[in-house]
Coordinates of C-alpha atoms and ligand atoms in Angstrom, one line a residue:
M231 CA 86.0 87.3 108.6
K232 CA 87.7 85.3 111.1
T233 CA 84.9 84.5 113.6
D234 CA 84.9 80.8 114.5
K235 CA 81.2 80.4 115.5
P236 CA 80.0 77.3 117.1
T237 CA 79.2 74.5 114.6
D238 CA 76.1 72.6 114.8
P239 CA 75.8 70.1 111.9
T240 CA 72.3 69.0 113.2
A241 CA 70.8 72.3 113.1
N242 CA 67.9 71.3 111.0
K243 CA 66.7 67.6 110.9
Q244 CA 64.6 68.3 107.9
G245 CA 67.7 68.3 105.7
Q246 CA 69.1 71.7 105.6
R247 CA 72.5 71.6 107.4
I248 CA 74.7 74.6 108.5
F249 CA 78.2 74.8 109.2
D250 CA 80.3 77.6 110.4
G251 CA 84.2 78.3 109.7
L252 CA 86.5 80.9 108.5
G253 CA 85.3 82.8 105.5
V254 CA 88.5 83.4 103.7
S255 CA 87.4 84.2 100.3
P256 CA 84.5 86.5 99.8
G257 CA 81.4 85.9 97.6
I258 CA 78.7 83.5 97.3
A259 CA 78.8 80.2 95.5
I260 CA 75.8 77.9 94.9
G261 CA 76.5 74.4 93.4
T262 CA 76.9 70.7 93.7
A263 CA 79.1 69.1 96.3
Y264 CA 82.1 67.0 95.3
L265 CA 83.5 65.2 98.3
R266 CA 87.1 64.7 97.4
E267 CA 88.0 62.1 100.1
G268 CA 87.1 58.6 99.3
G269 CA 88.3 58.7 95.7
D270 CA 90.7 56.3 94.3
L271 CA 94.4 57.3 93.7
Q272 CA 96.8 56.5 90.9
V273 CA 100.0 55.5 92.4
A274 CA 103.3 55.3 90.4
E275 CA 105.4 52.1 91.0
Y276 CA 109.0 51.8 90.5
Q277 CA 112.0 49.8 91.8
V278 CA 114.4 51.4 94.3
P279 CA 118.1 50.5 94.1
A280 CA 119.5 48.6 97.0
G281 CA 121.5 51.5 98.6
K282 CA 118.4 53.6 98.7
I283 CA 116.2 51.3 100.6
E284 CA 117.0 52.5 104.0
A285 CA 116.2 56.1 102.8
E286 CA 112.8 54.8 101.2
V287 CA 111.8 53.2 104.6
E288 CA 112.7 56.6 106.4
R289 CA 110.5 58.4 103.9
F290 CA 107.7 56.2 104.7
R291 CA 108.2 56.7 108.4
E292 CA 108.0 60.4 108.0
A293 CA 104.8 59.9 106.0
V294 CA 103.5 57.7 108.9
A295 CA 104.3 60.5 111.3
R296 CA 102.8 63.2 109.2
S297 CA 99.6 61.1 108.8
Q298 CA 99.4 60.6 112.5
R299 CA 99.6 64.4 113.0
Q300 CA 96.9 65.1 110.5
V301 CA 94.5 62.6 112.3
G302 CA 95.5 64.0 115.6
K303 CA 94.4 67.4 114.3
L304 CA 91.1 66.0 113.1
Q305 CA 90.6 64.5 116.5
G306 CA 91.0 67.9 118.2
K307 CA 88.4 69.2 115.7
A308 CA 85.9 66.5 116.3
K309 CA 85.9 67.1 120.0
R310 CA 84.5 70.6 119.3
I311 CA 81.4 69.2 117.5
H312 CA 78.3 67.8 119.4
G313 CA 76.0 65.0 119.3
T314 CA 76.2 61.5 117.8
A315 CA 78.1 62.6 114.8
A316 CA 80.9 63.5 117.1
E317 CA 81.0 60.3 118.8
E318 CA 81.0 58.4 115.6
L319 CA 83.8 60.5 114.1
G320 CA 85.8 60.2 117.3
F321 CA 85.7 56.2 117.0
L322 CA 86.5 56.4 113.3
L323 CA 89.6 58.7 113.8
E324 CA 90.7 56.6 116.9
A325 CA 90.6 53.6 114.6
H326 CA 92.8 55.3 112.1
I327 CA 95.3 56.4 114.6
Q328 CA 95.5 52.7 116.0
M329 CA 96.1 51.6 112.4
L330 CA 98.7 54.2 111.8
K331 CA 100.5 52.8 115.0
S332 CA 99.8 49.2 114.2
G333 CA 103.0 47.1 114.1
S334 CA 101.6 44.6 111.7
L335 CA 100.3 47.2 109.3
I336 CA 103.2 49.6 109.2
G337 CA 105.7 46.8 109.8
G338 CA 104.2 44.9 106.9
I339 CA 104.6 47.9 104.5
E340 CA 108.3 48.5 105.5
R341 CA 109.0 44.8 105.0
R342 CA 107.4 45.0 101.5
I343 CA 109.6 47.9 100.6
E344 CA 112.7 46.0 101.6
S345 CA 111.8 42.6 100.1
A346 CA 110.3 43.9 96.8
R347 CA 112.6 46.9 96.6
C348 CA 109.7 49.0 95.6
N349 CA 108.7 52.6 96.3
A350 CA 106.9 53.2 99.4
E351 CA 103.7 54.3 97.7
A352 CA 103.4 50.9 95.7
A353 CA 104.3 48.9 99.0
V354 CA 101.3 50.8 100.7
M355 CA 98.9 50.1 98.1
A356 CA 99.9 46.3 97.9
E357 CA 99.8 45.7 101.8
I358 CA 96.5 47.7 102.2
G359 CA 94.9 45.8 99.1
E360 CA 95.7 42.6 100.9
V361 CA 94.6 43.5 104.3
A362 CA 91.4 45.0 102.9
K363 CA 90.7 41.9 101.0
N364 CA 91.2 39.6 104.1
F365 CA 88.6 41.8 105.9
A366 CA 86.2 41.8 102.8
A367 CA 86.1 37.9 103.2
M368 CA 84.9 37.8 106.8
D369 CA 81.2 36.9 107.6
D370 CA 80.9 39.6 110.4
P371 CA 79.4 42.7 108.7
Y372 CA 81.2 45.0 111.1
L373 CA 84.8 43.4 110.3
R374 CA 83.9 43.5 106.7
S375 CA 83.2 47.4 107.0
R376 CA 86.7 47.7 108.6
G377 CA 88.2 46.9 105.2
Q378 CA 87.1 50.3 103.9
E379 CA 88.8 52.0 106.9
V380 CA 92.2 50.4 106.1
R381 CA 91.7 51.6 102.5
E382 CA 91.3 55.1 103.8
V383 CA 94.3 54.9 106.0
G384 CA 96.3 53.7 103.0
L385 CA 95.1 56.6 100.8
R386 CA 96.1 59.0 103.7
L387 CA 99.7 57.4 103.7
V388 CA 100.0 57.7 100.0
R389 CA 98.8 61.3 100.0
S390 CA 101.3 62.1 102.8
L391 CA 104.1 60.4 100.8
T392 CA 103.3 62.2 97.5
R393 CA 102.2 65.3 99.0
T394 CA 100.2 66.0 95.7
N395 CA 96.9 65.3 97.3
Y396 CA 94.0 64.1 95.2
G397 CA 95.0 65.2 91.7
S398 CA 93.1 67.5 89.3
F399 CA 89.5 68.5 89.3
G400 CA 89.3 68.4 85.5
H401 CA 86.7 65.8 85.5
L402 CA 84.0 67.8 87.5
A403 CA 81.0 69.4 86.1
P404 CA 80.7 73.2 86.0
G405 CA 79.4 74.6 89.2
S406 CA 81.1 72.0 91.6
I407 CA 81.9 72.8 95.0
V408 CA 85.0 71.0 96.4
I409 CA 84.9 69.7 99.9
A410 CA 87.9 68.3 101.5
E411 CA 89.8 67.6 104.6
E412 CA 92.5 69.9 103.4
I413 CA 93.2 71.9 100.3
T414 CA 96.6 72.8 99.5
P415 CA 97.9 75.8 97.6
A416 CA 98.8 73.3 94.8
D417 CA 95.3 72.0 94.7
T418 CA 93.9 75.5 94.4
A419 CA 96.3 76.1 91.4
L420 CA 94.5 73.3 89.6
M421 CA 91.1 74.8 90.2
D422 CA 89.5 76.4 87.2
P423 CA 86.9 79.1 88.3
Q424 CA 84.8 78.3 85.1
Q425 CA 84.3 74.9 86.6
I426 CA 84.8 75.1 90.4
A427 CA 82.4 77.4 92.1
G428 CA 84.0 77.4 95.4
F429 CA 85.5 75.2 98.1
A430 CA 85.3 74.2 101.8
S431 CA 87.7 72.3 104.0
V432 CA 88.1 71.2 107.5
L433 CA 91.7 72.3 108.0
G434 CA 93.5 75.6 107.3
G435 CA 93.8 79.2 108.6
A436 CA 92.8 82.6 107.1
E437 CA 96.0 83.8 105.9
S438 CA 97.3 80.3 104.5
H439 CA 98.3 80.3 100.9
T440 CA 95.4 78.3 100.1
A441 CA 93.2 81.1 101.2
I442 CA 95.4 83.7 99.3
M443 CA 94.9 81.5 96.1
A444 CA 91.2 81.4 96.7
R445 CA 90.9 85.3 96.8
S446 CA 93.1 85.6 93.9
L447 CA 91.0 83.3 91.7
G448 CA 87.7 84.8 93.1
L449 CA 86.6 81.4 94.5
P450 CA 84.3 81.8 97.5
A451 CA 85.9 79.7 100.3
V452 CA 85.3 78.7 103.9
I453 CA 87.9 76.7 105.8
G454 CA 88.7 75.5 109.2
V455 CA 85.2 73.9 109.3
A456 CA 84.8 71.0 112.0
G457 CA 82.7 68.1 111.1
L458 CA 82.3 69.0 107.5
I459 CA 83.1 65.7 105.8
S460 CA 80.7 63.6 107.7
G461 CA 78.0 66.1 107.1
I462 CA 78.0 66.3 103.3
N463 CA 77.6 63.9 100.4
T464 CA 78.8 64.1 96.8
G465 CA 75.8 65.5 94.9
D466 CA 74.3 67.7 97.6
T467 CA 73.3 71.2 96.9
V468 CA 75.7 73.4 98.8
I469 CA 75.9 77.3 99.4
I470 CA 79.3 78.7 100.3
D471 CA 78.9 82.1 101.8
G472 CA 82.7 83.0 101.8
S473 CA 82.0 86.4 103.4
G474 CA 79.9 85.2 106.3
G475 CA 82.0 82.0 106.8
R476 CA 79.0 79.8 106.5
I477 CA 78.1 76.6 104.5
I478 CA 74.6 75.5 104.0
V479 CA 74.0 72.0 102.8
E480 CA 70.7 71.0 101.1
P481 CA 69.3 74.5 101.7
T482 CA 65.4 75.1 102.0
A483 CA 63.7 76.9 99.0
K484 CA 63.6 80.0 100.9
C485 CA 67.2 80.0 101.9
L486 CA 68.4 79.3 98.4
G487 CA 66.2 82.2 97.2
D488 CA 67.8 84.5 99.7
Y489 CA 71.3 83.6 98.8
E490 CA 70.6 83.8 95.1
A491 CA 69.3 87.4 95.6
K492 CA 72.7 88.2 97.5
R493 CA 74.8 86.7 94.8
R494 CA 73.0 88.9 92.3
A495 CA 73.4 92.0 94.4
L496 CA 77.3 91.3 94.8
A497 CA 77.6 90.7 91.0
R498 CA 75.8 94.1 90.5
E499 CA 78.2 95.8 92.9
T500 CA 81.4 94.2 91.3
K501 CA 80.2 95.2 88.0
S502 CA 79.6 98.8 88.9
L503 CA 83.2 99.0 90.4
T504 CA 84.7 98.1 86.9
R505 CA 84.0 101.9 85.9
L506 CA 87.0 102.6 88.1
R507 CA 89.5 100.7 85.9
D508 CA 91.0 103.7 84.3
V509 CA 90.5 106.2 87.2
P510 CA 93.8 107.1 88.8
A511 CA 94.0 106.1 92.5
V512 CA 94.3 109.7 93.9
T513 CA 93.1 110.7 97.2
R514 CA 90.5 113.8 97.6
D515 CA 93.4 116.0 98.7
G516 CA 95.4 115.0 95.6
A517 CA 97.8 112.3 96.9
E518 CA 98.5 109.7 94.3
V519 CA 98.8 106.1 95.1
V520 CA 100.1 103.0 93.0
L521 CA 97.9 100.0 92.9
Q522 CA 99.4 96.8 91.6
A523 CA 98.4 93.3 91.6
N524 CA 99.7 90.1 93.4
L525 CA 99.7 87.2 90.9
E526 CA 99.8 83.6 91.8
L527 CA 99.6 82.3 88.2
P528 CA 100.5 83.7 84.7
R529 CA 96.9 83.2 83.5
E530 CA 95.9 86.0 85.9
V531 CA 97.5 88.7 83.8
A532 CA 94.3 89.4 81.9
Q533 CA 92.3 89.9 85.0
A534 CA 95.0 92.2 86.6
L535 CA 94.8 94.4 83.4
A536 CA 90.8 94.2 83.7
V537 CA 90.8 95.7 87.2
G538 CA 93.3 98.5 86.2
A539 CA 96.4 97.1 87.9
Q540 CA 99.4 99.5 87.2
G541 CA 101.8 96.8 87.5
V542 CA 102.5 93.4 89.3
G543 CA 103.8 94.2 92.8
L544 CA 104.4 90.6 93.6
L545 CA 104.6 87.5 91.3
R546 CA 104.9 84.4 93.4
T547 CA 106.9 81.9 91.5
E548 CA 105.8 78.9 93.4
F549 CA 103.4 78.0 90.8
L550 CA 106.3 76.8 88.5
F551 CA 107.1 74.2 91.0
M552 CA 103.6 72.9 92.0
N553 CA 101.9 69.8 90.7
R554 CA 105.1 68.3 89.1
E555 CA 107.6 65.7 90.0
D556 CA 110.5 67.4 88.2
L557 CA 112.1 70.9 88.5
P558 CA 111.5 73.6 85.8
D559 CA 114.7 74.5 83.9
E560 CA 115.8 78.0 83.0
D561 CA 114.1 78.0 79.7
E562 CA 110.7 76.9 80.9
Q563 CA 110.8 79.5 83.8
Y564 CA 112.0 82.1 81.3
Q565 CA 109.0 81.3 78.9
Q566 CA 106.6 81.6 81.6
L567 CA 107.9 84.9 83.3
A568 CA 108.4 86.5 79.7
E569 CA 104.8 85.9 79.0
V570 CA 103.8 87.7 82.1
V571 CA 106.3 90.6 81.4
A572 CA 105.0 90.9 77.8
G573 CA 101.4 90.6 79.0
M574 CA 101.7 93.5 81.3
A575 CA 102.9 95.7 78.3
G576 CA 105.3 98.0 79.8
R577 CA 103.8 98.0 83.3
P578 CA 106.5 96.9 85.9
V579 CA 106.5 93.3 87.1
T580 CA 108.0 92.3 90.4
V581 CA 109.1 88.7 90.4
R582 CA 109.9 87.0 93.6
T583 CA 112.5 84.1 94.0
L584 CA 111.0 80.8 95.0
D585 CA 109.3 80.8 98.5
I586 CA 108.8 77.2 98.9
G587 CA 108.6 75.8 102.5
G588 CA 106.3 76.3 105.4
D589 CA 102.7 75.8 104.0
K590 CA 103.8 76.1 100.3
V591 CA 105.2 72.5 99.6
S592 CA 106.2 71.2 96.3
S593 CA 106.7 67.6 95.4
A594 CA 109.3 68.4 92.7
L595 CA 111.5 69.8 95.6
G596 CA 110.8 66.9 97.8
E597 CA 114.5 65.7 98.1
H598 CA 115.7 69.4 98.8
I599 CA 113.2 70.0 101.7
V600 CA 113.9 68.0 104.8
E601 CA 110.8 67.8 107.1
S602 CA 111.4 70.1 110.0
M603 CA 109.9 70.3 113.5
N604 CA 109.1 74.0 112.7
P605 CA 108.8 74.4 108.9
A606 CA 108.1 78.0 109.1
L607 CA 111.5 78.7 110.8
G608 CA 113.3 76.1 108.7
L609 CA 115.0 75.8 105.3
R610 CA 112.6 77.8 103.2
A611 CA 112.5 80.6 100.8
I612 CA 115.8 82.5 100.3
R613 CA 117.6 80.1 102.8
L614 CA 116.8 77.1 100.3
S615 CA 117.7 79.1 97.2
L616 CA 121.1 80.1 98.7
R617 CA 121.8 76.5 99.6
E618 CA 120.6 75.2 96.2
R619 CA 122.5 77.5 94.1
K620 CA 121.5 75.7 90.8
L621 CA 118.0 76.6 91.7
L622 CA 118.8 80.2 92.4
D623 CA 120.9 80.6 89.3
A624 CA 118.3 79.1 87.1
Q625 CA 115.7 81.5 88.5
L626 CA 117.9 84.5 88.4
A627 CA 118.9 83.8 84.7
A628 CA 115.0 83.3 83.7
M629 CA 114.3 86.6 85.4
L630 CA 117.1 88.5 83.7
R631 CA 116.3 87.2 80.4
A632 CA 112.4 87.9 81.0
G633 CA 113.5 91.4 81.8
A634 CA 114.7 92.0 78.3
H635 CA 110.8 92.1 77.6
G636 CA 109.9 94.9 79.8
P637 CA 110.5 96.4 83.3
L638 CA 111.1 93.8 85.8
R639 CA 112.2 93.9 89.5
I640 CA 113.7 90.9 91.4
L641 CA 112.3 90.4 95.0
L642 CA 113.7 88.1 97.5
P643 CA 111.5 86.4 100.2
M644 CA 112.4 85.8 103.9
I645 CA 115.5 87.9 104.0
S646 CA 117.0 88.2 107.4
T647 CA 120.5 89.5 107.0
V648 CA 122.4 91.9 104.8
T649 CA 124.7 89.2 103.8
E650 CA 121.8 87.1 102.2
V651 CA 121.1 90.2 99.8
Q652 CA 124.7 90.6 99.0
E653 CA 125.1 86.9 98.2
V654 CA 122.2 87.0 95.8
R655 CA 123.4 90.3 94.2
K656 CA 126.7 88.4 93.6
A657 CA 124.9 85.5 92.0
M658 CA 122.8 87.9 89.8
L659 CA 126.2 89.7 88.5
A660 CA 127.7 86.3 87.7
T661 CA 124.5 85.0 86.1
A662 CA 124.4 88.3 84.0
K663 CA 128.0 87.9 82.9
R664 CA 127.5 84.3 81.9
L665 CA 124.4 85.1 79.9
R666 CA 126.1 88.0 78.1
R667 CA 129.1 85.7 77.2
R668 CA 126.5 83.4 75.8
G669 CA 125.1 86.3 73.8
V670 CA 121.7 86.1 75.4
A671 CA 119.5 89.3 75.7
I672 CA 118.9 90.3 79.2
A673 CA 117.7 93.3 81.2
D674 CA 119.7 96.4 80.6
P675 CA 120.3 97.9 83.1
L676 CA 120.0 94.9 85.3
P677 CA 116.8 94.8 87.4
P678 CA 116.5 96.2 90.8
L679 CA 116.9 94.0 93.6
G680 CA 114.3 94.0 96.4
V681 CA 113.9 92.7 99.9
M682 CA 110.6 91.3 101.5
I683 CA 110.4 92.6 105.1
E684 CA 108.5 89.8 106.6
I685 CA 110.6 88.8 109.5
P686 CA 110.7 91.1 112.7
G687 CA 114.4 91.0 112.6
A688 CA 114.5 92.3 109.1
A689 CA 112.1 95.0 110.0
L690 CA 114.3 96.0 113.0
A691 CA 117.5 95.9 110.8
A692 CA 115.6 97.8 108.1
D693 CA 118.2 100.6 108.1
A694 CA 121.1 98.3 107.2
L695 CA 119.0 96.4 104.6
A696 CA 118.0 99.6 103.0
N697 CA 121.8 100.1 102.2
V698 CA 122.0 97.0 100.2
A699 CA 118.5 96.7 98.8
D700 CA 117.1 98.8 95.8
F701 CA 113.5 98.4 97.2
F702 CA 111.5 97.0 100.0
A703 CA 108.1 95.1 100.0
I704 CA 106.4 94.6 103.4
G705 CA 105.0 91.1 103.7
S706 CA 102.6 91.7 106.5
N707 CA 101.3 88.0 106.3
D708 CA 104.6 86.6 107.6
L709 CA 105.4 89.6 109.5
T710 CA 102.3 89.3 111.7
M711 CA 102.9 85.4 111.9
Y712 CA 106.5 85.8 113.1
T713 CA 105.9 88.7 115.4
L714 CA 102.9 87.3 117.2
A715 CA 104.0 83.6 116.9
I716 CA 100.8 82.7 115.4
D717 CA 100.7 80.2 112.5
R718 CA 98.9 81.8 109.8
G719 CA 97.7 78.5 108.4
E720 CA 96.5 77.1 111.6
E721 CA 92.7 77.4 112.2
Q722 CA 93.0 76.8 116.0
V723 CA 94.8 80.1 116.6
A724 CA 93.3 81.9 113.6
H725 CA 91.4 84.2 116.1
L726 CA 94.6 85.5 117.5
Y727 CA 96.1 86.6 114.1
N728 CA 96.0 90.3 114.2
P729 CA 97.8 92.7 112.0
L730 CA 96.5 95.5 114.1
H731 CA 98.6 94.5 117.1
P732 CA 100.8 97.3 118.1
A733 CA 104.0 95.4 117.7
V734 CA 103.1 94.5 114.0
L735 CA 102.3 98.1 113.3
R736 CA 105.5 99.5 114.9
L737 CA 107.6 97.1 112.9
I738 CA 105.7 98.4 109.7
Q739 CA 106.2 101.9 110.6
F740 CA 110.0 101.3 111.4
T741 CA 110.5 99.8 107.9
I742 CA 108.6 102.6 106.1
Q743 CA 110.7 105.2 107.9
A744 CA 114.0 103.4 107.2
A745 CA 113.0 103.2 103.4
L746 CA 112.0 106.8 103.3
R747 CA 115.2 107.8 104.8
A748 CA 117.3 105.8 102.4
R749 CA 115.0 107.2 99.5
I750 CA 114.2 103.7 98.3
P751 CA 110.8 102.7 96.9
I752 CA 108.6 100.9 99.4
S753 CA 105.3 98.9 98.9
L754 CA 103.1 96.6 101.0
C755 CA 102.0 93.4 99.5
G756 CA 100.5 91.4 102.3
E757 CA 96.9 90.6 102.4
I758 CA 95.9 93.8 104.4
A759 CA 96.8 95.7 101.4
G760 CA 93.6 94.5 99.7
D761 CA 91.4 95.0 102.5
P762 CA 90.0 98.6 102.4
R763 CA 89.7 98.6 106.2
F764 CA 93.4 99.0 106.4
T765 CA 93.9 101.4 103.6
A766 CA 93.7 104.6 105.5
L767 CA 96.2 103.3 108.1
I768 CA 98.8 102.0 105.5
L769 CA 98.8 105.1 103.7
G770 CA 98.6 107.3 106.9
L771 CA 102.0 105.5 107.7
G772 CA 103.6 106.7 104.6
V773 CA 103.4 103.9 102.0
R774 CA 102.2 105.0 98.6
E775 CA 102.4 101.7 96.7
L776 CA 100.0 98.8 97.5
S777 CA 99.9 95.3 95.8
M778 CA 97.0 93.2 96.4
T779 CA 94.9 90.3 95.3
M780 CA 93.5 91.5 92.0
N781 CA 89.8 91.1 92.9
A782 CA 90.3 93.4 95.7
L783 CA 91.7 96.4 93.8
P784 CA 88.6 98.2 92.7
R785 CA 87.3 98.4 96.3
V786 CA 90.6 99.6 97.6
K787 CA 90.7 102.3 94.9
N788 CA 87.1 103.3 95.8
R789 CA 88.4 103.7 99.4
I790 CA 91.3 105.8 98.2
L791 CA 89.1 108.1 96.1
G792 CA 87.1 108.9 99.2
L793 CA 90.1 109.5 101.5
D794 CA 91.7 112.6 102.9
M795 CA 95.3 111.8 103.1
Q796 CA 96.1 114.4 105.7
A797 CA 93.3 113.2 107.9
A798 CA 94.6 109.6 107.5
T799 CA 98.0 110.6 108.4
R800 CA 96.8 112.3 111.6
R801 CA 94.8 109.2 112.5
A802 CA 97.8 106.9 112.0
E803 CA 99.7 109.1 114.4
V804 CA 97.1 108.7 117.0
I805 CA 96.9 105.0 116.4
M806 CA 100.6 104.6 116.7
D807 CA 100.5 106.0 120.2
Q808 CA 98.1 103.3 121.3
H809 CA 99.2 99.9 122.9
D810 CA 95.9 98.0 122.8
S811 CA 94.8 96.4 119.5
G812 CA 91.2 96.8 120.5
R813 CA 91.6 100.6 120.8
I814 CA 93.6 100.6 117.6
A815 CA 90.7 98.6 115.8
A816 CA 88.2 101.0 117.0
L817 CA 90.1 103.9 116.1
L818 CA 90.5 102.7 112.7
D819 CA 86.9 101.5 112.3
D820 CA 85.5 104.8 113.5
F821 CA 87.6 106.7 111.0
N822 CA 86.6 104.4 108.2
E823 CA 83.0 104.9 109.3
L824 CA 83.3 108.7 109.0
G825 CA 83.4 108.0 105.2
V826 CA 85.5 110.6 103.6
G827 CA 88.5 109.9 105.9
G828 CA 87.7 111.7 109.3
A829 CA 87.6 115.3 108.5
Ligands
LIG88 C1 103.5 88.0 103.0 O1 104.2 87.3 103.9 O2 103.0 89.1 103.5 C2 103.8 87.9 101.6 C3 103.1 88.9 100.9 O3 104.2 86.8 101.1 P1 103.5 85.3 101.1 O4 102.0 85.6 101.5 O5 103.7 84.7 99.8 O6 104.3 84.5 102.2
LIG89 MG1 105.7 85.8 103.1

């Protein structure tokens, strides 16, 4: 899934072009390309009070720095493509960098913010419009064409400022395939699978939240694809092979036919697995496993039920804060959560407090999140909630109220200390008291309060955390990232991201044992929970509850039905004695290939 094969955009001069990248969401999509870059942007214009001008200029400077980093990254990618396309792309990106460093352009925008007392976005659009107009009036065709580049730089700056990227995809025809430089989790939340068939992007890593959202929506996706933008035009026919990590542009009739056949075969297999919906997940030797769904959006409830999920093991509440400029209040959050709880009809729903920060950004929280050198280590998740108490209290109140409609658990992301859990418990008790005084119906008894184990320090302190937490959920995505110091959203190090590294497995084992000793429930809700390759190992280590991207549930259940738990436990013991991840992978894959679970 993660192989980064050499890219050759000029593979076939007759028209068919092939690009390779990270296949992050399986399946095959065939459709019409929509190249998002190059579109126009609607920009809000407003006056900035005199006392806030300096802060507005600072916000603009941060956006300039962010844009420079983006172009720098693209330059790194361009170096890995071959041929004239690379040369042209290199010149273009160098021109963009020069403009982003240009005193006259950047200084001109800053002066506009100060003199017109307007927001940075409006200043960018005004300055860019004027510069581009001057270029357009020139006789020299080369200089005239530079006007378009200035416009592109301006659009990049505005996108960096608003962090909302390019807006909705509502206008696209069904079967569209979105091609972009970068697709954020917020963009993915706007994609309707009835309309968007799949997507591909230049930037992004396999375990990024964009990838997770794509899997959740069942949208085939390939990301981390060098040279993509210059090799595709809007309107081209495109095949996205999300399993093989391949994009084929303007395929030959034979290639198209082959992929159509593959797509039909996949659809048949998926359909045949629906027969497992009501079959309990029990191993051949009688061990019962609970299979739950990870939800990104409330609208996924129907699909979770359709695949037979026994509950929601992780409801990421970030959706409430995406693609908007204002914050959702307690009532709005309550309505949305209550809908999910009611929709799951008595099955437990585990709601996680806000996990914004890192690669999950929200324009609504712009003023609360300060740009940091290391966003993954910065003010994110529970750290932000504990600093912005109003945010936390509103979330807790909404959760307590939604808990009146069915079983609900509260889960805390990025916990690293016992004190953080105690502080949230205190806040939850105070919120409950306040709501009761108001006569509002809330969960009774109060919901269990659980902890995500996704920081190595939390795993090592699992004994202590088990004393203050009601349950654990292992977040193997972040645990792998933080243990191995590999950014899960960074395509350049994606090949090093490996949950089978012995250090990661030891932390998982340590956590499971602490939970079992303390007799608190433990589940695993990172992406490996949804990959049948890992099922025998996770269960062999002692976990009996898995929560995963819904579309993966039937295949994981199928694996469990064929598994012998005793054999899996023995194999996990052998694996935990190893210190080489290659050997671990071989032992696991051999075991899986034995079919029934290694008798
Ligand atoms: C994890 O880190 O494994 C996890 C489940 O949380 P998220 O992917 O939302 O960071
Ligand atoms: Mg996480």
